[in-house]
Coordinates of C-alpha atoms and ligand atoms in Angstrom, one line a residue:
M1 CA 67.0 88.7 116.8
D2 CA 66.9 90.7 113.0
R3 CA 68.2 94.1 112.8
Q4 CA 65.1 96.1 113.9
E5 CA 64.3 93.8 116.4
A6 CA 67.7 94.5 117.8
A7 CA 67.0 98.4 117.2
A8 CA 63.9 97.8 119.5
S9 CA 65.2 95.9 122.2
I10 CA 68.2 98.4 122.4
Q11 CA 65.8 101.3 122.9
S12 CA 63.9 100.2 125.8
P13 CA 64.1 96.5 127.2
A14 CA 61.0 94.5 126.5
D15 CA 60.8 93.0 129.9
E16 CA 60.9 95.8 132.3
P17 CA 60.4 99.9 132.1
P18 CA 63.4 100.7 131.3
L19 CA 65.9 102.1 133.7
P20 CA 66.2 106.9 134.5
S21 CA 69.6 107.5 132.7
A22 CA 71.0 108.7 136.6
L23 CA 69.8 106.2 139.3
T24 CA 68.0 108.2 142.3
S25 CA 69.2 110.6 144.8
E26 CA 69.3 107.4 147.7
T27 CA 71.8 105.9 145.4
P28 CA 74.6 105.4 148.7
P29 CA 77.7 107.7 147.6
A30 CA 80.3 105.5 145.8
P31 CA 82.5 103.6 148.5
V32 CA 84.5 105.5 151.3
R33 CA 88.7 105.7 150.7
A34 CA 89.0 105.3 154.0
N35 CA 89.6 101.4 154.6
A36 CA 93.3 101.0 155.9
R37 CA 94.2 98.6 153.1
W38 CA 92.9 100.2 150.0
D39 CA 95.8 100.3 148.4
D40 CA 97.2 96.4 148.4
W41 CA 95.5 94.9 145.5
R42 CA 94.7 91.7 146.4
W43 CA 92.4 94.0 149.3
Q44 CA 90.6 95.6 145.9
I45 CA 90.6 92.0 144.0
R46 CA 88.7 90.3 147.3
N47 CA 86.3 92.7 147.9
R48 CA 85.2 93.5 143.9
I49 CA 81.6 93.9 143.5
R50 CA 80.5 90.0 142.2
S51 CA 77.2 89.3 142.1
F52 CA 73.7 91.5 141.5
A53 CA 72.9 91.4 145.0
Q54 CA 76.4 92.9 146.1
L55 CA 75.6 95.1 143.5
T56 CA 71.9 96.0 144.9
E57 CA 73.6 96.9 148.1
Q58 CA 76.0 99.6 146.1
F59 CA 72.8 100.9 144.0
P60 CA 69.5 99.6 145.6
P61 CA 68.0 101.2 142.4
L62 CA 68.6 98.3 140.6
R63 CA 66.9 96.3 142.4
G64 CA 64.1 94.6 140.7
H65 CA 65.4 94.5 137.9
R66 CA 65.8 91.7 136.8
A67 CA 67.0 91.7 133.0
I68 CA 69.8 93.2 134.4
E69 CA 70.5 90.1 137.2
K70 CA 69.9 88.0 133.7
V71 CA 72.8 89.4 132.4
V72 CA 75.2 88.7 135.6
E73 CA 74.0 85.1 135.0
R74 CA 74.8 85.6 132.0
Y75 CA 78.3 87.6 131.7
P76 CA 80.9 87.8 134.7
L77 CA 80.2 90.5 137.1
A78 CA 83.5 92.2 138.8
I79 CA 84.3 96.0 139.7
T80 CA 86.9 96.7 142.1
P81 CA 86.0 99.1 144.9
Y82 CA 88.2 101.7 143.4
Y83 CA 87.2 101.8 140.1
A84 CA 83.8 102.2 141.5
S85 CA 85.1 105.0 143.4
L86 CA 85.0 106.7 140.6
I87 CA 82.1 106.9 139.9
R88 CA 80.7 110.6 140.0
V89 CA 77.0 110.1 139.2
P90 CA 75.8 106.9 140.4
G91 CA 73.6 106.0 136.6
Y92 CA 73.9 105.3 132.5
Q93 CA 75.1 108.8 131.3
D94 CA 78.4 108.0 133.7
P95 CA 81.6 106.6 132.1
I96 CA 82.8 104.9 134.5
F97 CA 79.3 103.5 135.6
R98 CA 78.8 103.0 131.6
M99 CA 81.5 100.5 131.7
S100 CA 81.2 98.3 135.0
V101 CA 77.1 97.9 135.7
P102 CA 75.8 95.8 133.4
Q103 CA 72.6 96.7 131.2
A104 CA 69.9 94.5 129.9
Q105 CA 71.0 95.6 126.4
E106 CA 73.7 93.3 127.0
L107 CA 70.9 90.6 126.0
C108 CA 70.6 92.0 122.7
D109 CA 71.7 89.7 120.7
P110 CA 71.4 90.1 116.6
S111 CA 72.3 87.5 114.2
F112 CA 75.8 89.3 112.8
L113 CA 76.9 89.3 116.2
T114 CA 79.3 86.6 117.8
P115 CA 80.9 85.5 120.3
D116 CA 84.6 84.6 118.7
P117 CA 84.0 87.8 115.6
L118 CA 87.6 86.9 115.0
E119 CA 87.6 84.3 114.8
E120 CA 90.8 83.4 117.8
E121 CA 89.8 80.2 118.3
A122 CA 90.3 78.8 115.1
D123 CA 93.7 79.9 115.0
M124 CA 94.6 78.6 118.3
P125 CA 97.4 75.6 117.5
V126 CA 98.1 75.1 121.1
P127 CA 95.0 76.2 123.1
G128 CA 95.1 79.8 124.7
L129 CA 97.9 81.0 122.1
V130 CA 96.2 82.5 119.2
H131 CA 98.9 82.9 116.2
R132 CA 97.1 84.7 113.3
Y133 CA 100.2 87.0 112.5
R134 CA 103.2 85.8 110.6
D135 CA 106.1 87.1 113.2
R136 CA 103.7 87.7 116.2
A137 CA 101.6 85.2 118.5
L138 CA 98.9 86.6 121.4
L139 CA 98.3 84.7 125.0
I140 CA 95.6 84.2 126.8
S141 CA 97.2 84.0 129.8
T142 CA 94.2 84.0 132.3
T143 CA 90.4 84.1 131.9
M144 CA 90.4 86.5 135.1
C145 CA 90.3 90.6 134.9
A146 CA 90.3 93.1 138.5
M147 CA 87.0 94.3 136.3
Y148 CA 85.3 92.9 133.6
C149 CA 84.2 95.1 131.3
R150 CA 80.9 94.9 129.9
H151 CA 81.9 95.9 126.3
C152 CA 84.5 93.3 126.3
T153 CA 85.9 91.5 123.4
R154 CA 86.7 88.1 124.6
K155 CA 83.1 88.1 127.0
R156 CA 83.4 84.4 125.9
V157 CA 86.5 84.0 127.7
A158 CA 86.6 86.6 130.1
G159 CA 85.9 85.8 133.7
T160 CA 84.1 83.3 132.9
R161 CA 86.0 80.2 135.3
E162 CA 89.1 82.2 137.2
T163 CA 91.7 80.1 135.3
S164 CA 95.6 80.6 134.9
L165 CA 97.3 78.9 131.8
S166 CA 98.7 75.8 133.8
V167 CA 102.8 74.7 133.6
A168 CA 101.9 72.0 131.3
R169 CA 99.9 73.9 128.6
L170 CA 103.1 76.3 129.0
R171 CA 105.6 74.2 128.4
E172 CA 103.1 73.4 125.0
V173 CA 102.6 77.0 124.3
A174 CA 107.1 77.6 124.9
Q175 CA 107.5 74.1 121.9
Y176 CA 105.0 75.9 119.4
L177 CA 106.7 78.8 120.1
A178 CA 110.6 76.8 119.5
A179 CA 108.9 75.5 116.3
H180 CA 107.9 78.3 114.9
P181 CA 111.3 80.4 114.8
E182 CA 109.0 82.7 112.5
I183 CA 107.1 84.2 115.5
T184 CA 109.9 87.0 117.4
D185 CA 106.6 88.7 118.4
V186 CA 104.3 87.6 121.9
V187 CA 101.4 89.7 123.1
V188 CA 100.8 88.4 126.5
S189 CA 97.1 88.6 127.1
G190 CA 93.8 87.2 128.8
G191 CA 92.0 88.5 131.2
D192 CA 94.4 90.6 132.5
P193 CA 97.3 88.9 133.2
L194 CA 98.5 91.5 136.1
T195 CA 95.2 89.9 138.2
M196 CA 98.2 86.9 138.3
S197 CA 100.6 86.7 141.3
T198 CA 103.9 88.4 140.4
S199 CA 105.9 84.7 140.5
L200 CA 103.5 82.6 138.3
L201 CA 103.4 86.0 135.9
E202 CA 107.1 85.4 135.6
R203 CA 106.7 82.0 135.3
I204 CA 104.9 82.4 131.9
L205 CA 107.6 85.6 131.2
A206 CA 111.0 83.5 131.7
A207 CA 109.5 80.5 129.6
L208 CA 108.8 83.1 126.6
R209 CA 112.6 84.2 127.6
A210 CA 113.9 81.2 127.5
V211 CA 112.8 80.8 123.6
P212 CA 116.2 82.2 121.7
S213 CA 113.4 83.5 118.6
V214 CA 111.1 85.3 121.3
Q215 CA 112.6 89.2 120.6
I216 CA 109.2 91.9 121.8
I217 CA 107.4 90.0 124.4
R218 CA 103.9 93.2 124.8
L219 CA 101.6 92.6 128.2
G220 CA 97.7 93.4 127.3
T221 CA 96.7 94.6 130.9
R222 CA 93.7 97.5 131.6
A223 CA 95.4 97.2 135.4
P224 CA 96.6 101.1 135.1
V225 CA 92.2 102.0 134.6
V226 CA 90.8 99.9 137.0
L227 CA 93.2 98.3 139.8
P228 CA 96.5 101.1 139.8
Q229 CA 97.4 98.9 143.4
R230 CA 98.4 96.1 141.5
I231 CA 101.7 98.6 139.5
T232 CA 103.6 97.5 142.6
E233 CA 108.7 97.8 143.3
E234 CA 107.7 94.5 143.2
L235 CA 106.0 94.2 140.0
T236 CA 108.3 96.6 137.8
R237 CA 111.4 95.3 139.3
M238 CA 110.5 91.2 138.2
L239 CA 109.4 92.9 134.8
R240 CA 112.3 95.1 134.2
K241 CA 114.3 91.3 133.9
Y242 CA 111.9 90.8 130.7
H243 CA 113.4 93.9 128.6
P244 CA 112.8 94.4 125.7
L245 CA 109.4 94.7 127.0
W246 CA 106.6 96.6 125.9
I247 CA 102.5 97.2 128.1
N248 CA 99.2 98.6 126.8
T249 CA 97.0 99.7 128.4
H250 CA 92.5 100.3 127.6
F251 CA 92.1 103.6 129.1
N252 CA 88.7 105.6 127.3
H253 CA 87.4 108.3 129.0
P254 CA 89.5 111.1 131.2
Q255 CA 87.3 110.3 134.3
E256 CA 89.9 107.3 134.9
V257 CA 92.9 109.0 134.4
T258 CA 93.1 109.5 138.4
A259 CA 96.4 110.9 140.3
E260 CA 96.4 106.8 141.7
S261 CA 96.3 105.6 137.3
A262 CA 99.2 108.4 136.6
A263 CA 101.8 107.4 139.8
A264 CA 101.0 103.2 138.6
C265 CA 102.6 104.7 135.0
T266 CA 105.1 106.3 136.1
R267 CA 106.5 103.3 137.6
L268 CA 106.5 101.2 134.9
A269 CA 107.6 104.1 132.6
D270 CA 110.4 103.5 135.0
A271 CA 110.8 100.2 134.6
G272 CA 112.0 101.6 131.7
I273 CA 108.8 100.1 130.1
P274 CA 107.2 101.8 127.3
L275 CA 103.6 101.9 127.5
G276 CA 100.8 101.9 125.1
N277 CA 96.9 102.7 124.9
Q278 CA 94.3 101.2 123.0
S279 CA 90.6 102.6 123.0
V280 CA 87.7 101.3 122.5
L281 CA 85.2 103.9 121.3
L282 CA 82.0 103.7 122.8
R283 CA 78.5 105.3 122.6
G284 CA 77.6 107.0 125.4
V285 CA 81.5 107.2 126.7
N286 CA 84.1 108.8 124.8
D287 CA 82.3 108.8 121.2
S288 CA 82.5 112.5 121.0
P289 CA 85.6 114.4 119.6
L290 CA 86.4 116.4 122.5
I291 CA 86.1 113.8 125.0
M292 CA 89.0 111.7 122.9
E293 CA 91.3 114.9 122.9
E294 CA 91.5 115.4 126.1
L295 CA 92.2 112.0 127.4
C296 CA 94.7 112.2 124.6
R297 CA 96.2 114.6 125.7
A298 CA 96.5 112.9 129.5
L299 CA 97.8 110.0 128.4
V300 CA 100.9 111.9 126.8
R301 CA 101.5 113.3 130.4
M302 CA 101.7 110.1 132.4
R303 CA 103.7 109.0 128.9
V304 CA 101.0 106.2 128.1
R305 CA 101.2 106.6 123.9
P306 CA 97.3 107.1 122.2
Y307 CA 98.6 103.6 120.2
Y308 CA 94.8 102.3 118.3
L309 CA 91.5 103.6 118.8
F310 CA 89.5 100.6 117.6
Q311 CA 86.4 100.0 116.4
C312 CA 83.5 98.4 118.8
D313 CA 84.2 94.3 117.3
L314 CA 80.8 92.3 116.7
V315 CA 80.2 90.7 119.3
R316 CA 77.5 89.5 121.3
G317 CA 76.1 91.1 124.2
I318 CA 77.9 94.4 122.7
E319 CA 75.7 96.0 120.6
H320 CA 74.4 99.0 122.8
F321 CA 78.0 100.4 122.0
R322 CA 78.9 100.2 118.5
T323 CA 79.0 103.8 116.7
P324 CA 79.3 103.9 113.1
L325 CA 82.1 103.6 111.6
S326 CA 81.6 107.5 110.5
R327 CA 81.9 108.5 114.3
G328 CA 85.4 107.5 114.3
I329 CA 86.2 109.4 111.3
E330 CA 85.0 112.4 112.3
I331 CA 87.0 112.0 116.0
M332 CA 90.5 111.5 114.1
E333 CA 89.7 114.2 111.7
Y334 CA 89.1 116.3 114.8
L335 CA 92.2 115.1 115.8
R336 CA 94.4 116.3 113.5
G337 CA 95.9 119.4 113.9
R338 CA 94.8 119.9 116.8
L339 CA 97.3 117.1 118.5
S340 CA 100.8 116.4 117.5
G341 CA 100.7 113.2 115.3
L342 CA 102.0 111.5 119.2
A343 CA 98.8 112.1 121.0
I344 CA 97.2 110.8 117.7
P345 CA 96.0 106.7 117.8
Q346 CA 95.1 104.9 114.8
F347 CA 91.6 104.6 114.3
V348 CA 91.1 100.5 113.3
V349 CA 88.5 98.2 112.6
D350 CA 89.8 94.7 113.1
A351 CA 88.2 92.5 110.5
P352 CA 85.3 89.6 111.4
H353 CA 86.8 86.6 109.6
G354 CA 90.1 86.7 111.3
G355 CA 91.6 89.9 108.4
G356 CA 93.5 92.3 111.5
K357 CA 93.3 95.5 111.7
I358 CA 92.0 97.7 108.7
P359 CA 92.7 101.6 109.9
L360 CA 90.4 104.2 108.5
L361 CA 91.7 108.0 107.8
P362 CA 89.6 110.5 106.2
N363 CA 90.3 111.1 103.3
Y364 CA 93.3 113.8 102.2
I365 CA 94.0 113.0 98.7
V366 CA 92.0 115.2 97.1
S367 CA 92.8 114.2 92.7
S368 CA 95.9 112.7 91.6
S369 CA 97.3 112.5 87.5
P370 CA 101.6 111.6 86.7
T371 CA 102.5 114.5 87.6
H372 CA 100.0 116.5 90.9
T373 CA 98.5 114.8 94.1
V374 CA 96.0 117.1 95.4
L375 CA 96.0 117.0 99.1
R376 CA 94.1 118.6 102.0
N377 CA 95.0 119.7 105.3
Y378 CA 93.2 119.1 108.4
E379 CA 91.7 123.3 107.1
G380 CA 90.8 122.2 103.9
L381 CA 93.7 123.6 102.5
L382 CA 94.2 122.0 99.1
V383 CA 98.3 121.9 98.3
N384 CA 99.6 120.2 94.8
Y385 CA 102.3 118.0 95.6
P386 CA 104.4 117.7 92.1
E387 CA 105.7 114.3 92.1
P388 CA 109.5 113.8 91.0
I389 CA 110.3 114.8 87.6
V390 CA 112.1 111.9 87.1
P391 CA 109.2 109.0 85.9
E392 CA 110.4 106.2 88.6
T393 CA 110.6 103.5 85.9
A394 CA 113.6 101.1 87.9
R395 CA 111.5 99.1 90.3
R396 CA 113.3 97.7 93.7
A397 CA 113.8 94.7 94.3
F398 CA 111.8 92.8 96.7
P399 CA 112.0 88.8 97.6
K400 CA 108.9 87.2 96.5
R401 CA 107.1 86.1 99.5
A402 CA 106.7 90.4 99.9
A403 CA 103.9 90.6 96.5
T404 CA 101.0 90.1 98.1
G405 CA 97.5 91.5 99.1
V406 CA 97.0 95.1 98.3
W407 CA 100.8 96.0 98.7
G408 CA 101.6 93.8 95.6
L409 CA 100.0 95.7 93.2
A410 CA 101.2 99.1 94.8
S411 CA 104.4 97.6 94.2
G412 CA 104.2 96.9 90.6
R413 CA 104.2 92.8 91.4
L414 CA 100.4 91.7 90.4
S415 CA 98.7 93.3 87.9
A416 CA 94.6 91.9 89.7
I417 CA 93.2 90.5 93.0
A418 CA 90.3 88.6 92.7
P419 CA 88.4 87.3 95.1
A420 CA 87.8 82.9 94.7
V421 CA 84.8 83.1 92.9
T422 CA 83.6 86.2 91.0
V423 CA 80.1 86.5 88.8
R424 CA 81.9 87.0 86.1
Q425 CA 83.7 83.0 87.0
R426 CA 80.5 81.9 87.2
N427 CA 78.5 82.9 84.2
G428 CA 82.2 81.7 82.0
H429 CA 84.1 85.0 81.3
R430 CA 87.8 84.5 82.3
E431 CA 89.8 86.6 84.8
Y432 CA 92.1 86.9 87.3
S433 CA 91.6 84.1 89.7
P434 CA 94.6 83.1 92.6
G435 CA 95.0 80.0 91.1
D436 CA 95.8 81.8 88.3
P437 CA 100.2 81.7 87.5
R438 CA 99.0 84.8 85.6
Q439 CA 98.8 86.8 88.2
T440 CA 101.6 86.7 89.7
E441 CA 103.3 86.4 86.5
F442 CA 101.6 89.2 84.8
A443 CA 104.2 92.2 84.9
G444 CA 102.9 95.2 86.8
F445 CA 101.6 98.7 84.3
Ligands
SF4_501 S1 90.1 94.0 130.7 FE1 90.1 93.3 128.3 S2 89.8 91.2 128.8 FE2 89.2 92.5 130.9 S3 87.4 92.3 131.0 FE3 88.6 94.5 130.0 S4 88.8 93.9 128.1 FE4 87.9 92.3 128.8

């Protein structure tokens, strides 16, 4: 599918009339919270909406929408009763509905989208363990989530089989980590690790803690948002044995901030676990400066630090959620000056081809000369920042391996970085390349 075809299918699915943005008034109310087992996380898991038939029982106007049924056949569906109860208006203009109920547009597959744009599979020395950055690794501990977010970056994995790491695979992971002491920080992700039983999760945490070089363990979980009942005293009692332990969760909209989710975050914070939040910028959900401001304020009140605001990855099935990069920059422009730095996340693009996270900001440097740099603040005030009178001639001694990438240029250790093949090389002109010793020997400017 090329760009034009994809754009057309996003506007209007070809094989059926588009759904009204709000469903009809016949739609039944969200599930009542009268069930005696409502606060039992296992009951919530057992009673998820899992099939198209269950979905149409809950939202009858979806009946007959074959494209949505096809989406459910391709990408797993799960919505906890708790999360469904947060829907205020049953239609795609409701953020909770939009993030949890499949849309026909998930079948839109422009050619530049792939199942694994971050190329995680290519960086797995052991199946399930992603080792990309020198000192960090990410462990896909389970393929199960309480809810399958329609915008998931790991659509290729999440919910495909609902299985967890086997004992044998965990042993392989621990062996790899022990053989690579440079890895000091392990993110336990998935899927959602908090869908595992407490004892199974403890087995993984204990195995990681047994590797002397692993200093930090982080958990990535959406449980406080979609299954806050999971954050039990039994769980936090277990987690606190494995400090230093950090948790990153995934709130995207203020409507997800409820008394239950706040209580879940409080229980985790009271167990001494620092909490961060990774939002994804989603069209029609939170692509508004005002909504992001409200969300960030609510997060900080719950002792959750807004950490990242992710641009949507180039993942198959989520094109209708993508926003232009300029929207994220506009949001960052708005937040600065209105919120404390503590409440402002970093806007990042996780670069395709395993390029890692690239932070994007409005441009605050207007101009510079050797003596002054002109900066602007959030109000447009231009100020001149005088550079030090004593010129910085002495270079600090940096370890050789640190002088790589653009930082190598900024520190003066490298004079140029060139792509492996450039037009000038093809034309026969001489030029620096990564293999050219002058690149590392040439003194900086
Ligand atoms: S909880 Fe995370 S891994 Fe699971 S579906 Fe949502 S975004 Fe994907």
